[in-house]
Structure formats: structure tokens, C-alpha cells
PDB file of C-alpha atoms in Angstrom:
ATOM      1  CA  MET A 758     -25.281  10.938  -7.787  1.00  0.00           C
ATOM      2  CA  THR A 759     -25.415  10.505  -4.078  1.00  0.00           C
ATOM      3  CA  ILE A 760     -28.021  12.413  -1.954  1.00  0.00           C
ATOM      4  CA  THR A 761     -28.037  12.728   1.820  1.00  0.00           C
ATOM      5  CA  GLU A 762     -31.016  13.939   3.864  1.00  0.00           C
ATOM      6  CA  LEU A 763     -31.118  14.657   7.478  1.00  0.00           C
ATOM      7  CA  ALA A 764     -33.984  12.883   9.436  1.00  0.00           C
ATOM      8  CA  ARG A 765     -34.211  15.095  12.558  1.00  0.00           C
ATOM      9  CA  ALA A 766     -35.618  13.947  15.859  1.00  0.00           C
ATOM     10  CA  LYS A 767     -39.109  15.316  16.807  1.00  0.00           C
ATOM     11  CA  VAL A 768     -39.590  16.626  20.287  1.00  0.00           C
ATOM     12  CA  ASN A 769     -43.029  17.457  21.618  1.00  0.00           C
ATOM     13  CA  LEU A 770     -42.701  20.358  24.032  1.00  0.00           C
ATOM     14  CA  TYR A 771     -46.306  19.617  25.032  1.00  0.00           C
ATOM     15  CA  LEU A 772     -48.860  17.154  23.851  1.00  0.00           C
ATOM     16  CA  HIS A 773     -52.562  17.556  24.801  1.00  0.00           C
ATOM     17  CA  VAL A 774     -54.854  14.678  23.926  1.00  0.00           C
ATOM     18  CA  THR A 775     -58.172  16.507  22.967  1.00  0.00           C
ATOM     19  CA  GLY A 776     -60.500  13.634  21.994  1.00  0.00           C
ATOM     20  CA  ARG A 777     -60.895  10.313  20.162  1.00  0.00           C
ATOM     21  CA  GLN A 778     -62.298   9.692  16.674  1.00  0.00           C
ATOM     22  CA  ALA A 779     -64.712   6.979  15.726  1.00  0.00           C
ATOM     23  CA  ASN A 780     -61.891   5.019  14.160  1.00  0.00           C
ATOM     24  CA  GLY A 781     -60.052   4.921  17.449  1.00  0.00           C
ATOM     25  CA  TYR A 782     -57.337   7.428  16.730  1.00  0.00           C
ATOM     26  CA  HIS A 783     -56.865  10.124  19.318  1.00  0.00           C
ATOM     27  CA  THR A 784     -56.757  13.831  18.506  1.00  0.00           C
ATOM     28  CA  LEU A 785     -54.264  16.066  19.980  1.00  0.00           C
ATOM     29  CA  GLU A 786     -52.485  19.507  20.106  1.00  0.00           C
ATOM     30  CA  SER A 787     -48.754  19.757  20.267  1.00  0.00           C
ATOM     31  CA  LEU A 788     -45.978  22.189  19.892  1.00  0.00           C
ATOM     32  CA  VAL A 789     -43.084  20.359  18.163  1.00  0.00           C
ATOM     33  CA  ILE A 790     -39.386  21.264  17.707  1.00  0.00           C
ATOM     34  CA  PHE A 791     -36.700  19.527  15.636  1.00  0.00           C
ATOM     35  CA  PRO A 792     -33.303  19.636  17.509  1.00  0.00           C
ATOM     36  CA  ALA A 793     -30.021  19.214  15.675  1.00  0.00           C
ATOM     37  CA  ILE A 794     -29.799  15.445  16.296  1.00  0.00           C
ATOM     38  CA  ALA A 795     -30.713  13.149  13.378  1.00  0.00           C
ATOM     39  CA  ASP A 796     -30.584   9.999  11.483  1.00  0.00           C
ATOM     40  CA  TYR A 797     -29.099  10.262   7.984  1.00  0.00           C
ATOM     41  CA  VAL A 798     -30.732   8.837   4.860  1.00  0.00           C
ATOM     42  CA  THR A 799     -28.368   8.407   1.844  1.00  0.00           C
ATOM     43  CA  VAL A 800     -29.597   7.289  -1.579  1.00  0.00           C
ATOM     44  CA  ASP A 801     -27.697   6.281  -4.675  1.00  0.00           C
ATOM     45  CA  PRO A 802     -28.763   5.059  -8.100  1.00  0.00           C
ATOM     46  CA  SER A 803     -29.610   1.338  -8.352  1.00  0.00           C
ATOM     47  CA  PRO A 804     -31.997  -0.795 -10.585  1.00  0.00           C
ATOM     48  CA  LYS A 805     -33.565  -2.060  -7.353  1.00  0.00           C
ATOM     49  CA  LEU A 806     -34.975  -0.508  -4.199  1.00  0.00           C
ATOM     50  CA  THR A 807     -32.748  -1.730  -1.313  1.00  0.00           C
ATOM     51  CA  LEU A 808     -32.150  -0.759   2.203  1.00  0.00           C
ATOM     52  CA  LYS A 809     -29.011  -0.979   4.358  1.00  0.00           C
ATOM     53  CA  THR A 810     -28.792   0.127   7.974  1.00  0.00           C
ATOM     54  CA  THR A 811     -25.776   1.397   9.781  1.00  0.00           C
ATOM     55  CA  GLY A 812     -25.137   3.282  12.934  1.00  0.00           C
ATOM     56  CA  PRO A 813     -25.348   2.628  16.704  1.00  0.00           C
ATOM     57  CA  PHE A 814     -28.973   1.544  16.584  1.00  0.00           C
ATOM     58  CA  ALA A 815     -28.660  -0.522  13.342  1.00  0.00           C
ATOM     59  CA  ASP A 816     -28.893  -3.917  14.946  1.00  0.00           C
ATOM     60  CA  GLU A 817     -32.176  -3.125  16.439  1.00  0.00           C
ATOM     61  CA  LEU A 818     -33.677  -2.577  12.903  1.00  0.00           C
ATOM     62  CA  LYS A 819     -32.085  -5.594  11.140  1.00  0.00           C
ATOM     63  CA  ALA A 820     -35.310  -7.615  11.326  1.00  0.00           C
ATOM     64  CA  GLU A 821     -37.271  -4.714   9.844  1.00  0.00           C
ATOM     65  CA  SER A 822     -34.895  -3.977   6.931  1.00  0.00           C
ATOM     66  CA  THR A 823     -36.516  -6.320   4.578  1.00  0.00           C
ATOM     67  CA  SER A 824     -40.057  -6.222   6.228  1.00  0.00           C
ATOM     68  CA  SER A 825     -43.095  -4.908   4.244  1.00  0.00           C
ATOM     69  CA  ASP A 826     -43.846  -2.816   7.373  1.00  0.00           C
ATOM     70  CA  ASN A 827     -40.467  -0.957   7.112  1.00  0.00           C
ATOM     71  CA  LEU A 828     -41.456   2.742   6.616  1.00  0.00           C
ATOM     72  CA  ILE A 829     -38.478   3.544   4.523  1.00  0.00           C
ATOM     73  CA  MET A 830     -39.161   0.883   2.105  1.00  0.00           C
ATOM     74  CA  GLN A 831     -42.892   1.869   2.170  1.00  0.00           C
ATOM     75  CA  ALA A 832     -41.968   5.502   1.279  1.00  0.00           C
ATOM     76  CA  GLY A 833     -39.848   4.398  -1.637  1.00  0.00           C
ATOM     77  CA  ARG A 834     -42.464   2.050  -3.071  1.00  0.00           C
ATOM     78  CA  LEU A 835     -45.272   4.537  -2.486  1.00  0.00           C
ATOM     79  CA  LEU A 836     -43.473   7.343  -4.227  1.00  0.00           C
ATOM     80  CA  ARG A 837     -42.380   5.179  -7.244  1.00  0.00           C
ATOM     81  CA  GLN A 838     -46.025   3.981  -7.534  1.00  0.00           C
ATOM     82  CA  GLU A 839     -47.618   7.395  -7.392  1.00  0.00           C
ATOM     83  CA  THR A 840     -45.183   9.085  -9.661  1.00  0.00           C
ATOM     84  CA  GLY A 841     -45.074   6.288 -12.247  1.00  0.00           C
ATOM     85  CA  GLN A 842     -41.324   5.704 -11.657  1.00  0.00           C
ATOM     86  CA  SER A 843     -39.508   2.527 -12.641  1.00  0.00           C
ATOM     87  CA  HIS A 844     -36.235   3.512 -10.891  1.00  0.00           C
ATOM     88  CA  GLY A 845     -34.737   1.832  -7.811  1.00  0.00           C
ATOM     89  CA  ALA A 846     -32.447   3.150  -5.292  1.00  0.00           C
ATOM     90  CA  LYS A 847     -29.766   1.966  -2.852  1.00  0.00           C
ATOM     91  CA  ILE A 848     -30.984   3.474   0.387  1.00  0.00           C
ATOM     92  CA  THR A 849     -28.661   3.617   3.417  1.00  0.00           C
ATOM     93  CA  LEU A 850     -29.977   4.579   6.815  1.00  0.00           C
ATOM     94  CA  GLU A 851     -27.565   5.726   9.505  1.00  0.00           C
ATOM     95  CA  LYS A 852     -29.542   5.138  12.580  1.00  0.00           C
ATOM     96  CA  ASN A 853     -28.463   7.515  15.408  1.00  0.00           C
ATOM     97  CA  LEU A 854     -31.748   7.784  17.192  1.00  0.00           C
ATOM     98  CA  PRO A 855     -33.132   5.227  19.556  1.00  0.00           C
ATOM     99  CA  ILE A 856     -36.028   3.062  18.431  1.00  0.00           C
ATOM    100  CA  ALA A 857     -39.549   3.432  19.686  1.00  0.00           C
ATOM    101  CA  ALA A 858     -38.427   6.401  21.838  1.00  0.00           C
ATOM    102  CA  GLY A 859     -40.938   9.178  21.387  1.00  0.00           C
ATOM    103  CA  LEU A 860     -38.773  11.061  18.940  1.00  0.00           C
ATOM    104  CA  GLY A 861     -40.522  10.180  15.730  1.00  0.00           C
ATOM    105  CA  GLY A 862     -37.476   8.471  14.257  1.00  0.00           C
ATOM    106  CA  GLY A 863     -39.287   6.237  11.965  1.00  0.00           C
ATOM    107  CA  SER A 864     -41.472   8.944  10.613  1.00  0.00           C
ATOM    108  CA  ALA A 865     -38.451  11.239  10.213  1.00  0.00           C
ATOM    109  CA  ASP A 866     -36.616   8.461   8.311  1.00  0.00           C
ATOM    110  CA  ALA A 867     -39.699   8.091   6.033  1.00  0.00           C
ATOM    111  CA  ALA A 868     -39.864  11.788   5.372  1.00  0.00           C
ATOM    112  CA  ALA A 869     -36.107  12.024   4.638  1.00  0.00           C
ATOM    113  CA  THR A 870     -36.493   9.174   2.279  1.00  0.00           C
ATOM    114  CA  LEU A 871     -39.221  10.835   0.319  1.00  0.00           C
ATOM    115  CA  ARG A 872     -37.165  14.044   0.056  1.00  0.00           C
ATOM    116  CA  ALA A 873     -34.101  12.237  -0.971  1.00  0.00           C
ATOM    117  CA  LEU A 874     -35.680  10.007  -3.653  1.00  0.00           C
ATOM    118  CA  MET A 875     -37.625  12.949  -5.135  1.00  0.00           C
ATOM    119  CA  LEU A 876     -34.274  14.524  -5.823  1.00  0.00           C
ATOM    120  CA  LEU A 877     -32.592  11.405  -7.067  1.00  0.00           C
ATOM    121  CA  TRP A 878     -35.430  10.543  -9.499  1.00  0.00           C
ATOM    122  CA  GLY A 879     -35.997  14.101 -10.458  1.00  0.00           C
ATOM    123  CA  VAL A 880     -39.703  14.038  -9.610  1.00  0.00           C
ATOM    124  CA  ARG A 881     -41.547  16.998  -8.323  1.00  0.00           C
ATOM    125  CA  PRO A 882     -45.031  16.039  -7.168  1.00  0.00           C
ATOM    126  CA  ASN A 883     -47.349  18.976  -6.311  1.00  0.00           C
ATOM    127  CA  VAL A 884     -47.583  19.961  -2.704  1.00  0.00           C
ATOM    128  CA  TRP A 885     -50.924  18.254  -2.360  1.00  0.00           C
ATOM    129  CA  MET A 886     -49.569  14.878  -3.548  1.00  0.00           C
ATOM    130  CA  VAL A 887     -46.568  15.178  -1.279  1.00  0.00           C
ATOM    131  CA  SER A 888     -48.705  15.854   1.801  1.00  0.00           C
ATOM    132  CA  GLN A 889     -51.040  12.936   0.901  1.00  0.00           C
ATOM    133  CA  LEU A 890     -48.031  10.538   0.508  1.00  0.00           C
ATOM    134  CA  ALA A 891     -46.683  11.645   3.851  1.00  0.00           C
ATOM    135  CA  LYS A 892     -50.033  11.259   5.549  1.00  0.00           C
ATOM    136  CA  ARG A 893     -50.422   7.699   4.198  1.00  0.00           C
ATOM    137  CA  LEU A 894     -47.163   6.704   5.736  1.00  0.00           C
ATOM    138  CA  GLY A 895     -48.116   7.942   9.261  1.00  0.00           C
ATOM    139  CA  ALA A 896     -49.544  10.845  11.327  1.00  0.00           C
ATOM    140  CA  ASP A 897     -46.070  12.229  12.217  1.00  0.00           C
ATOM    141  CA  VAL A 898     -44.665  12.048   8.653  1.00  0.00           C
ATOM    142  CA  PRO A 899     -46.197  15.352   7.349  1.00  0.00           C
ATOM    143  CA  MET A 900     -44.484  17.359  10.124  1.00  0.00           C
ATOM    144  CA  CYS A 901     -41.206  15.596   9.670  1.00  0.00           C
ATOM    145  CA  MET A 902     -41.297  16.525   5.914  1.00  0.00           C
ATOM    146  CA  ALA A 903     -40.512  20.085   6.890  1.00  0.00           C
ATOM    147  CA  SER A 904     -38.642  19.416  10.161  1.00  0.00           C
ATOM    148  CA  HIS A 905     -39.214  22.899  11.666  1.00  0.00           C
ATOM    149  CA  THR A 906     -41.046  24.256  14.705  1.00  0.00           C
ATOM    150  CA  THR A 907     -44.720  23.387  14.094  1.00  0.00           C
ATOM    151  CA  PHE A 908     -47.993  23.435  15.882  1.00  0.00           C
ATOM    152  CA  ALA A 909     -49.808  20.163  15.114  1.00  0.00           C
ATOM    153  CA  SER A 910     -53.489  19.190  15.682  1.00  0.00           C
ATOM    154  CA  GLY A 911     -55.879  16.619  14.470  1.00  0.00           C
ATOM    155  CA  ILE A 912     -54.142  13.339  14.649  1.00  0.00           C
ATOM    156  CA  GLY A 913     -50.963  15.134  14.273  1.00  0.00           C
ATOM    157  CA  ASP A 914     -51.395  15.830  10.543  1.00  0.00           C
ATOM    158  CA  LYS A 915     -52.903  19.210  10.540  1.00  0.00           C
ATOM    159  CA  LEU A 916     -49.999  21.636  10.714  1.00  0.00           C
ATOM    160  CA  ALA A 917     -49.899  25.284  11.444  1.00  0.00           C
ATOM    161  CA  VAL A 918     -47.122  27.938  11.755  1.00  0.00           C
ATOM    162  CA  ALA A 919     -45.822  28.205  15.244  1.00  0.00           C
ATOM    163  CA  PRO A 920     -44.525  31.339  16.823  1.00  0.00           C
ATOM    164  CA  THR A 921     -40.786  31.966  16.673  1.00  0.00           C
ATOM    165  CA  LEU A 922     -38.969  30.488  19.626  1.00  0.00           C
ATOM    166  CA  PRO A 923     -35.684  31.650  21.123  1.00  0.00           C
ATOM    167  CA  LYS A 924     -32.739  29.371  20.686  1.00  0.00           C
ATOM    168  CA  LEU A 925     -33.135  26.252  22.870  1.00  0.00           C
ATOM    169  CA  HIS A 926     -30.438  24.229  24.436  1.00  0.00           C
ATOM    170  CA  VAL A 927     -31.649  20.689  24.902  1.00  0.00           C
ATOM    171  CA  VAL A 928     -30.509  17.600  26.718  1.00  0.00           C
ATOM    172  CA  LEU A 929     -32.210  14.397  25.624  1.00  0.00           C
ATOM    173  CA  ALA A 930     -32.154  11.334  27.846  1.00  0.00           C
ATOM    174  CA  ASN A 931     -33.483   7.886  27.218  1.00  0.00           C
ATOM    175  CA  PRO A 932     -33.051   5.050  29.747  1.00  0.00           C
ATOM    176  CA  ARG A 933     -32.805   2.608  26.787  1.00  0.00           C
ATOM    177  CA  VAL A 934     -36.479   1.624  27.149  1.00  0.00           C
ATOM    178  CA  LYS A 935     -38.694   1.017  24.111  1.00  0.00           C
ATOM    179  CA  LEU A 936     -42.397   1.840  24.126  1.00  0.00           C
ATOM    180  CA  SER A 937     -45.165   1.101  21.782  1.00  0.00           C
ATOM    181  CA  THR A 938     -47.018   4.273  20.901  1.00  0.00           C
ATOM    182  CA  ALA A 939     -50.341   2.295  20.475  1.00  0.00           C
ATOM    183  CA  ASP A 940     -49.967   0.726  23.918  1.00  0.00           C
ATOM    184  CA  VAL A 941     -49.356   4.144  25.481  1.00  0.00           C
ATOM    185  CA  PHE A 942     -52.445   5.724  23.891  1.00  0.00           C
ATOM    186  CA  LYS A 943     -54.527   2.793  25.090  1.00  0.00           C
ATOM    187  CA  GLY A 944     -53.905   4.118  28.555  1.00  0.00           C
ATOM    188  CA  VAL A 945     -55.024   7.660  27.995  1.00  0.00           C
ATOM    189  CA  SER A 946     -58.114   8.199  30.202  1.00  0.00           C
ATOM    190  CA  ALA A 947     -61.441   9.186  28.797  1.00  0.00           C
ATOM    191  CA  SER A 948     -61.766  12.145  31.195  1.00  0.00           C
ATOM    192  CA  ARG A 949     -58.333  13.549  30.092  1.00  0.00           C
ATOM    193  CA  SER A 950     -59.446  13.025  26.421  1.00  0.00           C
ATOM    194  CA  LYS A 951     -62.477  15.318  27.009  1.00  0.00           C
ATOM    195  CA  ASP A 952     -60.596  18.069  28.849  1.00  0.00           C
ATOM    196  CA  ARG A 953     -61.159  21.283  26.937  1.00  0.00           C
ATOM    197  CA  ASN A 954     -59.568  23.698  29.307  1.00  0.00           C
ATOM    198  CA  LEU A 955     -56.392  23.878  27.350  1.00  0.00           C
ATOM    199  CA  PRO A 956     -54.003  26.898  27.038  1.00  0.00           C
ATOM    200  CA  LYS A 957     -53.988  28.534  23.685  1.00  0.00           C
ATOM    201  CA  LEU A 958     -50.614  28.857  21.900  1.00  0.00           C
ATOM    202  CA  PRO A 959     -49.835  32.598  21.698  1.00  0.00           C
ATOM    203  CA  SER A 960     -49.029  34.302  18.452  1.00  0.00           C
ATOM    204  CA  ARG A 961     -45.717  35.362  19.817  1.00  0.00           C
ATOM    205  CA  PHE A 962     -43.427  35.109  22.922  1.00  0.00           C
ATOM    206  CA  GLY A 963     -42.002  38.452  23.901  1.00  0.00           C
ATOM    207  CA  ASN A 964     -39.255  36.913  26.218  1.00  0.00           C
ATOM    208  CA  TRP A 965     -37.932  33.847  27.897  1.00  0.00           C
ATOM    209  CA  ASP A 966     -40.308  34.350  30.898  1.00  0.00           C
ATOM    210  CA  GLU A 967     -43.407  34.313  28.718  1.00  0.00           C
ATOM    211  CA  LEU A 968     -42.258  31.113  26.950  1.00  0.00           C
ATOM    212  CA  SER A 969     -41.381  29.519  30.236  1.00  0.00           C
ATOM    213  CA  ALA A 970     -44.697  30.446  31.957  1.00  0.00           C
ATOM    214  CA  PHE A 971     -46.668  29.191  28.877  1.00  0.00           C
ATOM    215  CA  LEU A 972     -44.856  25.817  28.679  1.00  0.00           C
ATOM    216  CA  LYS A 973     -45.387  25.324  32.440  1.00  0.00           C
ATOM    217  CA  SER A 974     -49.017  25.711  31.928  1.00  0.00           C
ATOM    218  CA  THR A 975     -49.029  22.727  29.443  1.00  0.00           C
ATOM    219  CA  ARG A 976     -48.364  19.024  29.902  1.00  0.00           C
ATOM    220  CA  ASN A 977     -47.891  15.697  28.051  1.00  0.00           C
ATOM    221  CA  ASP A 978     -51.023  13.724  28.520  1.00  0.00           C
ATOM    222  CA  LEU A 979     -49.125  10.533  27.430  1.00  0.00           C
ATOM    223  CA  GLU A 980     -46.657  10.777  30.396  1.00  0.00           C
ATOM    224  CA  ARG A 981     -48.932   8.974  33.009  1.00  0.00           C
ATOM    225  CA  PRO A 982     -49.785   5.890  30.814  1.00  0.00           C
ATOM    226  CA  ALA A 983     -46.192   5.741  29.615  1.00  0.00           C
ATOM    227  CA  ARG A 984     -44.884   5.723  33.110  1.00  0.00           C
ATOM    228  CA  GLN A 985     -47.116   2.945  34.068  1.00  0.00           C
ATOM    229  CA  LEU A 986     -45.658   0.851  31.219  1.00  0.00           C
ATOM    230  CA  ALA A 987     -42.139   2.049  31.798  1.00  0.00           C
ATOM    231  CA  PRO A 988     -41.354   3.329  35.393  1.00  0.00           C
ATOM    232  CA  ALA A 989     -37.823   4.150  34.227  1.00  0.00           C
ATOM    233  CA  ILE A 990     -39.247   7.287  32.689  1.00  0.00           C
ATOM    234  CA  GLY A 991     -39.766   8.562  36.267  1.00  0.00           C
ATOM    235  CA  ASP A 992     -36.009   8.105  37.006  1.00  0.00           C
ATOM    236  CA  CYS A 993     -35.201   9.902  33.809  1.00  0.00           C
ATOM    237  CA  LEU A 994     -37.395  12.928  34.592  1.00  0.00           C
ATOM    238  CA  THR A 995     -35.959  13.028  38.228  1.00  0.00           C
ATOM    239  CA  ALA A 996     -32.360  12.908  36.993  1.00  0.00           C
ATOM    240  CA  LEU A 997     -32.815  15.830  34.636  1.00  0.00           C
ATOM    241  CA  ARG A 998     -34.663  17.911  37.250  1.00  0.00           C
ATOM    242  CA  GLN A 999     -31.924  17.166  39.900  1.00  0.00           C
ATOM    243  CA  ALA A1000     -29.255  18.155  37.432  1.00  0.00           C
ATOM    244  CA  GLY A1001     -30.568  21.686  37.589  1.00  0.00           C
ATOM    245  CA  GLY A1002     -30.445  24.521  35.222  1.00  0.00           C
ATOM    246  CA  SER A1003     -33.450  23.763  33.131  1.00  0.00           C
ATOM    247  CA  PHE A1004     -36.577  25.877  32.747  1.00  0.00           C
ATOM    248  CA  LEU A1005     -38.664  22.711  31.708  1.00  0.00           C
ATOM    249  CA  VAL A1006     -38.260  18.981  31.988  1.00  0.00           C
ATOM    250  CA  ARG A1007     -40.741  16.739  30.279  1.00  0.00           C
ATOM    251  CA  MET A1008     -41.273  13.513  28.336  1.00  0.00           C
ATOM    252  CA  SER A1009     -41.402  13.723  24.599  1.00  0.00           C
ATOM    253  CA  GLY A1010     -44.108  12.086  22.538  1.00  0.00           C
ATOM    254  CA  SER A1011     -45.181   8.582  23.848  1.00  0.00           C
ATOM    255  CA  GLY A1012     -41.751   8.168  25.576  1.00  0.00           C
ATOM    256  CA  ALA A1013     -39.493   6.943  26.796  1.00  0.00           C
ATOM    257  CA  THR A1014     -37.174   9.886  25.936  1.00  0.00           C
ATOM    258  CA  CYS A1015     -37.264  12.861  28.221  1.00  0.00           C
ATOM    259  CA  PHE A1016     -35.693  16.328  27.775  1.00  0.00           C
ATOM    260  CA  GLY A1017     -34.563  19.388  29.667  1.00  0.00           C
ATOM    261  CA  LEU A1018     -34.615  22.857  28.095  1.00  0.00           C
ATOM    262  CA  TYR A1019     -31.985  25.387  28.991  1.00  0.00           C
ATOM    263  CA  LYS A1020     -31.358  29.043  28.239  1.00  0.00           C
ATOM    264  CA  THR A1021     -27.624  28.644  27.778  1.00  0.00           C
ATOM    265  CA  LYS A1022     -25.265  26.078  26.363  1.00  0.00           C
ATOM    266  CA  ALA A1023     -23.296  26.273  29.708  1.00  0.00           C
ATOM    267  CA  ASP A1024     -26.443  25.316  31.687  1.00  0.00           C
ATOM    268  CA  ALA A1025     -27.057  22.374  29.276  1.00  0.00           C
ATOM    269  CA  SER A1026     -23.509  21.148  29.419  1.00  0.00           C
ATOM    270  CA  LYS A1027     -23.567  21.115  33.284  1.00  0.00           C
ATOM    271  CA  ALA A1028     -26.774  19.167  33.364  1.00  0.00           C
ATOM    272  CA  PHE A1029     -25.581  16.755  30.692  1.00  0.00           C
ATOM    273  CA  ALA A1030     -22.412  16.011  32.600  1.00  0.00           C
ATOM    274  CA  LYS A1031     -24.314  15.427  35.893  1.00  0.00           C
ATOM    275  CA  VAL A1032     -26.778  12.980  34.270  1.00  0.00           C
ATOM    276  CA  GLN A1033     -24.084  11.152  32.347  1.00  0.00           C
ATOM    277  CA  SER A1034     -21.997  10.695  35.572  1.00  0.00           C
ATOM    278  CA  LYS A1035     -24.960   9.055  37.379  1.00  0.00           C
ATOM    279  CA  HIS A1036     -26.343   7.107  34.452  1.00  0.00           C
ATOM    280  CA  PRO A1037     -23.577   6.259  31.944  1.00  0.00           C
ATOM    281  CA  LYS A1038     -25.535   3.605  30.256  1.00  0.00           C
ATOM    282  CA  TRP A1039     -28.381   5.866  29.225  1.00  0.00           C
ATOM    283  CA  TRP A1040     -28.658   7.307  25.718  1.00  0.00           C
ATOM    284  CA  LEU A1041     -27.857  10.988  26.410  1.00  0.00           C
ATOM    285  CA  VAL A1042     -27.351  13.895  23.935  1.00  0.00           C
ATOM    286  CA  GLN A1043     -26.741  17.546  24.250  1.00  0.00           C
ATOM    287  CA  THR A1044     -28.109  19.514  21.275  1.00  0.00           C
ATOM    288  CA  GLU A1045     -29.896  22.750  20.400  1.00  0.00           C
ATOM    289  CA  ALA A1046     -33.080  23.804  18.383  1.00  0.00           C
TER     290      ALA A1046
END
């Protein structure tokens, strides 16, 4: 029995830092989408729990494959422990998403691993247990379990239904720069953290103009500290804007991946081609959400 689960990329359409808890974690508000670009997690029966990594970004994860910090292995061990399983699994990760890129790749991989192993082992934990397992693995893992448009708050673990969005055509661009989420959050200013004048997410968007106007009233509070650590993010944003056709260009998460949103596939295709011609070494993907 072989089971494969998609680990979709996470893209923050906006990310407002709203405060900081006593434990040091920042609180936030974010509207998150999950485009049709993903890693793939495949599990097969095995007496032991093992991990093999393939795909274009496999080499960058080799050192972590056997590490106790590896989120996929943590997910497997945690699920086995909490459900009383003695089974193992041969886990294969096809790593298509760049590492430390603001796309929640590691969290998405952990969530996909939980979903795949629950099917393989025939375990059906209740909803509360699944949510707690996901939260223990990381703040982004709960939203990656469902992988659909979500409004996230708290430290990213409090999830609410988001308004239905029109079909979005997306171009993702990463200048092949890695960024530590923790390092980026260290650069968030105290004044920004205390900013309460934030736009409220509407219950619905009547048309494209309403969605565009709302998103332009928002921001990503991590962009400034991220750009200080990785100036190439500025080049990425500029390239997407100069390519034209988008109604929003922004950085996702803690960076360094940036995105452009387009109303039509044709607009996205034109922008993709222009950026690719000028920056052939960047990681660049055209997709939709």
C-alpha cells in the first residue's frame, strides 16, 4: 500500500504582526492561500521509520534527513507515540519547494506526513488530537493540515474560515536566498508590533476591485527586516513589478520568496517570461490558487 500526499506551498497574501507574547513569540494576522505547487510525501509499509529525499532541493536537506530536528521524522515519531502504534514507514519526500523560503515548506511536509501516515497505519485520531499534534510540530503546521485559504491569527495557529477568493494566477520568484524565520522576526520593530490600526478582513469580496483594494491596504510586516538581511528581495519585488500585469506584488512569509497576483493566466505567463529572461538562475514558478 503506497500513499502520496501533496505538501502545498503556503503564501501569505498579507502578514500583520500584532504583538509579542511573554514567551517571545510574535502574534500575527494573515490571509493565507495554498497554490498548486507542492512537495510530495509518499509512504510505504516498513518495519522502521525512515526518510529518503529526492527532487530538485533534495541535496539541501541531506544533512537533516537523519537529524532529530527533521520535522517529517518528528511528525512520524509523534503520531506513533500518541496513537500507540508500533509500525514504521518508508517515507519519501520529493522536495520541489526551496528551503527557508517563506513558503512553509517544512510545515507543509510535516502536515502531509501526518495525513499520509494516518492513512497508512489506519489510525483516526479525533480532531482535537490532530490539531494538537500539528501545533506541537510548529505554528504553521495546523493551517498546512487543511491546505486551503485560511485566516490565521495568534502565533499562526488560530484558524478561521476566510472569504471565498476568485481564482488567482500566481508567479512565485525566489532569488535562491535562504532566510531564518527567527532572525527575520528579531528585526520586527516594537512600534510596528503595537500597531492596532489594521484593516479588518471582509466577510466577502464582491468583485476583483474590492479584493485588490483590500489587499493594497495591507502589508507584510516582515518585509523590512527580511530585506535588511537579504537585499536581493528588493530585486525580486522590482522584477515582478516591472514585468507588469499584476494587481499585487509582495513578499511571502519571512521571505525570500516574492509573488505577483494576476487576474488572468495570460497576464501571469507574460510576467513569468519577462522575469525568467532577466533572471534565469532564480527559482521561478507560474501556478494558480
